[in-house]
């Protein structure tokens, strides 16, 4: 294999494990991550010239380790003014004893550390992608729609906080798992949904990073087997990501009903459905994700939009609504109800949603679509106009404009 | 590592002087329980801890251009409600926050001390 290919594979397979091993020795997120990234950069430069070492991960770990020791020595020198003493201090900084439970995969501790509640919520998904999978900062920046230097600064601040605030590099006690695993799931879900925010540009990178979020979910559910919230999350992400190639066409959003279903990844849908089938109803965030996965599965397993089991979908939305009280969920339920009970039934439900979400463009949009199907052209046109007034620019707005033009021609 | 734990507000708890004697005794009992839990936990010790007098008795010290002045206020916002503090040695934030749940549910702020090399 070519050196670059080997390095890519080591990056993909071993980044998190290497970072975890170095963290457990040095407990300094701020130094360790930079040092490992530098070791990879050195490998990219050196392996091409002198060949791939016999044990690539061990080579990278050793180079990173020396860089960390150098950095510690520099710090100690600055603090103590005595280089000799400083050298000793740097060596002493390596944790002498392995962590309790050292047989546990270190990537699990990394995942818990990156999603610790003492960190700002919006930096957790970025840290998890960077730490556990080694996703490049530039790609994480593209995912969250910020310039690379901004994301780099955000990660640097978070790493400094990890090193100074006393946030442990450890798998938390069992009695803290329920809440902590929820935090892990929320961070991964946020990383994934950011990749699907309907915006133009950099679409390819964003999709790739969303794919990395799916990989992170799969890894998390392997590291914490039997966790309902992670199983439900993984099923949901697999099912949604399987539709990626059909979701847009040159930046234009394609609605579910209009998607070319032959572009969906059948193997991924199968994996998601199998995972989902093994789950039983639960409670809290795990149940919320399970119901969402169930909804995704109803869509993914229908041969055509018409063949969708709208009854079952509406029932699932009703359960999700009872659990979350979300008016957006109720809006979706209204759409499902309209599909099997007719537009009038949907419109009745929609009237209640409108009270909870005044001024929301999507309520007006759904109302317009249902009125159009009722052949109430005047009502539909006026509802589309309201939706247009409220809708921010983007693919949804283009859709409204197209529909209006169509109706006004007729 | 050492953490400074600032008890900055009563949070949802009723003000101390509105409590009955029994309720005050129960509150103090929680501090004793916290004390014992810290003693029994590996790697944890309370280095120091005090309840503080009301902030009306605090003094602000400022040195400007070499000249030191003492004034009554203005006090920093977070410090206005500061009711007490602990300095605690603990292995990490998770161990500390777990122990702190024993205390009455005050609003707190945890600040790590800088390691002295």
PDB file of C-alpha atoms in Angstrom, chain B residues 4-113:
ATOM      1  CA  UNK B   4     -12.509  26.862  45.170  1.00  0.00           C
ATOM      2  CA  UNK B   5     -16.226  26.350  45.635  1.00  0.00           C
ATOM      3  CA  UNK B   6     -18.131  29.613  46.017  1.00  0.00           C
ATOM      4  CA  UNK B   7     -21.611  29.422  47.506  1.00  0.00           C
ATOM      5  CA  UNK B   8     -23.022  32.322  45.551  1.00  0.00           C
ATOM      6  CA  UNK B   9     -26.745  32.177  46.147  1.00  0.00           C
ATOM      7  CA  UNK B  10     -29.611  30.376  47.787  1.00  0.00           C
ATOM      8  CA  UNK B  11     -31.028  29.285  44.438  1.00  0.00           C
ATOM      9  CA  UNK B  12     -34.511  27.847  44.914  1.00  0.00           C
ATOM     10  CA  UNK B  13     -34.041  27.544  48.656  1.00  0.00           C
ATOM     11  CA  UNK B  14     -35.874  29.974  50.952  1.00  0.00           C
ATOM     12  CA  UNK B  15     -33.687  32.578  52.670  1.00  0.00           C
ATOM     13  CA  UNK B  16     -31.901  31.223  55.751  1.00  0.00           C
ATOM     14  CA  UNK B  17     -33.511  33.645  58.227  1.00  0.00           C
ATOM     15  CA  UNK B  18     -37.008  32.661  57.071  1.00  0.00           C
ATOM     16  CA  UNK B  19     -36.452  29.017  58.057  1.00  0.00           C
ATOM     17  CA  UNK B  20     -37.704  27.452  61.267  1.00  0.00           C
ATOM     18  CA  UNK B  21     -35.191  26.212  63.812  1.00  0.00           C
ATOM     19  CA  UNK B  22     -35.714  22.614  62.692  1.00  0.00           C
ATOM     20  CA  UNK B  23     -35.168  23.520  59.057  1.00  0.00           C
ATOM     21  CA  UNK B  24     -32.000  25.387  59.951  1.00  0.00           C
ATOM     22  CA  UNK B  25     -30.778  22.384  61.912  1.00  0.00           C
ATOM     23  CA  UNK B  26     -31.490  20.137  58.916  1.00  0.00           C
ATOM     24  CA  UNK B  27     -29.525  22.529  56.697  1.00  0.00           C
ATOM     25  CA  UNK B  28     -26.552  22.444  59.037  1.00  0.00           C
ATOM     26  CA  UNK B  29     -26.829  18.666  59.151  1.00  0.00           C
ATOM     27  CA  UNK B  30     -26.200  18.601  55.406  1.00  0.00           C
ATOM     28  CA  UNK B  31     -22.918  20.444  55.900  1.00  0.00           C
ATOM     29  CA  UNK B  32     -21.856  17.859  58.478  1.00  0.00           C
ATOM     30  CA  UNK B  33     -22.846  15.087  56.096  1.00  0.00           C
ATOM     31  CA  UNK B  34     -20.828  16.752  53.330  1.00  0.00           C
ATOM     32  CA  UNK B  35     -17.857  17.012  55.671  1.00  0.00           C
ATOM     33  CA  UNK B  36     -18.028  13.302  56.458  1.00  0.00           C
ATOM     34  CA  UNK B  37     -18.485  12.310  52.807  1.00  0.00           C
ATOM     35  CA  UNK B  38     -15.360  14.298  51.842  1.00  0.00           C
ATOM     36  CA  UNK B  39     -13.353  12.681  54.646  1.00  0.00           C
ATOM     37  CA  UNK B  40     -14.407   9.214  53.495  1.00  0.00           C
ATOM     38  CA  UNK B  41     -13.663   9.770  49.816  1.00  0.00           C
ATOM     39  CA  UNK B  42     -10.233   8.843  48.446  1.00  0.00           C
ATOM     40  CA  UNK B  43      -8.250  11.832  47.241  1.00  0.00           C
ATOM     41  CA  UNK B  44     -10.721  14.345  48.645  1.00  0.00           C
ATOM     42  CA  UNK B  45     -10.126  16.757  51.503  1.00  0.00           C
ATOM     43  CA  UNK B  46     -11.563  20.088  52.547  1.00  0.00           C
ATOM     44  CA  UNK B  47      -8.547  22.364  52.796  1.00  0.00           C
ATOM     45  CA  UNK B  48     -10.575  25.222  54.169  1.00  0.00           C
ATOM     46  CA  UNK B  49     -14.120  26.487  54.336  1.00  0.00           C
ATOM     47  CA  UNK B  50     -15.936  29.353  55.985  1.00  0.00           C
ATOM     48  CA  UNK B  51     -19.330  30.955  56.071  1.00  0.00           C
ATOM     49  CA  UNK B  52     -18.978  34.623  55.275  1.00  0.00           C
ATOM     50  CA  UNK B  53     -20.452  37.661  56.985  1.00  0.00           C
ATOM     51  CA  UNK B  54     -23.044  39.611  54.972  1.00  0.00           C
ATOM     52  CA  UNK B  55     -21.541  41.553  52.095  1.00  0.00           C
ATOM     53  CA  UNK B  56     -22.417  44.853  53.741  1.00  0.00           C
ATOM     54  CA  UNK B  57     -19.395  44.184  55.914  1.00  0.00           C
ATOM     55  CA  UNK B  58     -17.010  43.684  52.985  1.00  0.00           C
ATOM     56  CA  UNK B  59     -14.370  46.158  51.913  1.00  0.00           C
ATOM     57  CA  UNK B  60     -13.117  46.833  48.422  1.00  0.00           C
ATOM     58  CA  UNK B  61      -9.391  47.407  47.978  1.00  0.00           C
ATOM     59  CA  UNK B  62      -8.064  49.179  44.907  1.00  0.00           C
ATOM     60  CA  UNK B  63      -4.581  50.352  44.072  1.00  0.00           C
ATOM     61  CA  UNK B  64      -4.294  52.955  41.360  1.00  0.00           C
ATOM     62  CA  UNK B  65      -1.028  54.649  40.503  1.00  0.00           C
ATOM     63  CA  UNK B  66       0.568  53.217  43.610  1.00  0.00           C
ATOM     64  CA  UNK B  67      -2.084  54.609  45.908  1.00  0.00           C
ATOM     65  CA  UNK B  68      -4.287  52.165  47.743  1.00  0.00           C
ATOM     66  CA  UNK B  69      -7.831  53.131  48.599  1.00  0.00           C
ATOM     67  CA  UNK B  70     -10.400  51.264  50.640  1.00  0.00           C
ATOM     68  CA  UNK B  71     -14.074  51.715  49.870  1.00  0.00           C
ATOM     69  CA  UNK B  72     -17.408  50.237  50.773  1.00  0.00           C
ATOM     70  CA  UNK B  73     -18.299  48.747  47.375  1.00  0.00           C
ATOM     71  CA  UNK B  74     -18.940  48.748  44.566  1.00  0.00           C
ATOM     72  CA  UNK B  75     -18.970  44.958  44.892  1.00  0.00           C
ATOM     73  CA  UNK B  76     -18.500  42.523  42.032  1.00  0.00           C
ATOM     74  CA  UNK B  77     -21.845  41.091  41.046  1.00  0.00           C
ATOM     75  CA  UNK B  78     -21.122  37.427  41.739  1.00  0.00           C
ATOM     76  CA  UNK B  79     -19.680  38.307  45.093  1.00  0.00           C
ATOM     77  CA  UNK B  80     -22.722  40.243  46.253  1.00  0.00           C
ATOM     78  CA  UNK B  81     -24.485  37.109  47.327  1.00  0.00           C
ATOM     79  CA  UNK B  82     -21.405  35.154  48.353  1.00  0.00           C
ATOM     80  CA  UNK B  83     -22.380  33.266  51.467  1.00  0.00           C
ATOM     81  CA  UNK B  84     -19.385  31.072  51.999  1.00  0.00           C
ATOM     82  CA  UNK B  85     -16.657  29.082  50.356  1.00  0.00           C
ATOM     83  CA  UNK B  86     -14.737  25.847  50.469  1.00  0.00           C
ATOM     84  CA  UNK B  87     -11.264  25.117  49.229  1.00  0.00           C
ATOM     85  CA  UNK B  88     -11.312  21.423  48.389  1.00  0.00           C
ATOM     86  CA  UNK B  89      -8.730  19.005  47.115  1.00  0.00           C
ATOM     87  CA  UNK B  90     -10.421  16.538  44.741  1.00  0.00           C
ATOM     88  CA  UNK B  91      -9.279  14.347  41.860  1.00  0.00           C
ATOM     89  CA  UNK B  92     -11.625  15.904  39.320  1.00  0.00           C
ATOM     90  CA  UNK B  93     -14.772  17.920  38.669  1.00  0.00           C
ATOM     91  CA  UNK B  94     -17.070  14.874  38.591  1.00  0.00           C
ATOM     92  CA  UNK B  95     -16.043  13.658  42.041  1.00  0.00           C
ATOM     93  CA  UNK B  96     -16.441  17.171  43.419  1.00  0.00           C
ATOM     94  CA  UNK B  97     -19.863  17.864  41.894  1.00  0.00           C
ATOM     95  CA  UNK B  98     -21.099  14.502  43.106  1.00  0.00           C
ATOM     96  CA  UNK B  99     -20.095  15.365  46.675  1.00  0.00           C
ATOM     97  CA  UNK B 100     -21.564  18.859  46.400  1.00  0.00           C
ATOM     98  CA  UNK B 101     -25.020  17.405  45.808  1.00  0.00           C
ATOM     99  CA  UNK B 102     -25.011  16.559  49.522  1.00  0.00           C
ATOM    100  CA  UNK B 103     -25.043  20.268  50.425  1.00  0.00           C
ATOM    101  CA  UNK B 104     -28.263  22.291  50.374  1.00  0.00           C
ATOM    102  CA  UNK B 105     -29.061  23.102  46.748  1.00  0.00           C
ATOM    103  CA  UNK B 106     -27.278  26.444  46.626  1.00  0.00           C
ATOM    104  CA  UNK B 107     -26.148  28.051  43.386  1.00  0.00           C
ATOM    105  CA  UNK B 108     -22.408  27.579  43.327  1.00  0.00           C
ATOM    106  CA  UNK B 109     -19.424  28.417  41.228  1.00  0.00           C
ATOM    107  CA  UNK B 110     -16.428  26.104  41.034  1.00  0.00           C
ATOM    108  CA  UNK B 111     -13.059  27.554  40.181  1.00  0.00           C
ATOM    109  CA  UNK B 112      -9.960  25.360  39.934  1.00  0.00           C
ATOM    110  CA  UNK B 113      -6.810  26.686  41.570  1.00  0.00           C
TER     111      UNK B 113
END
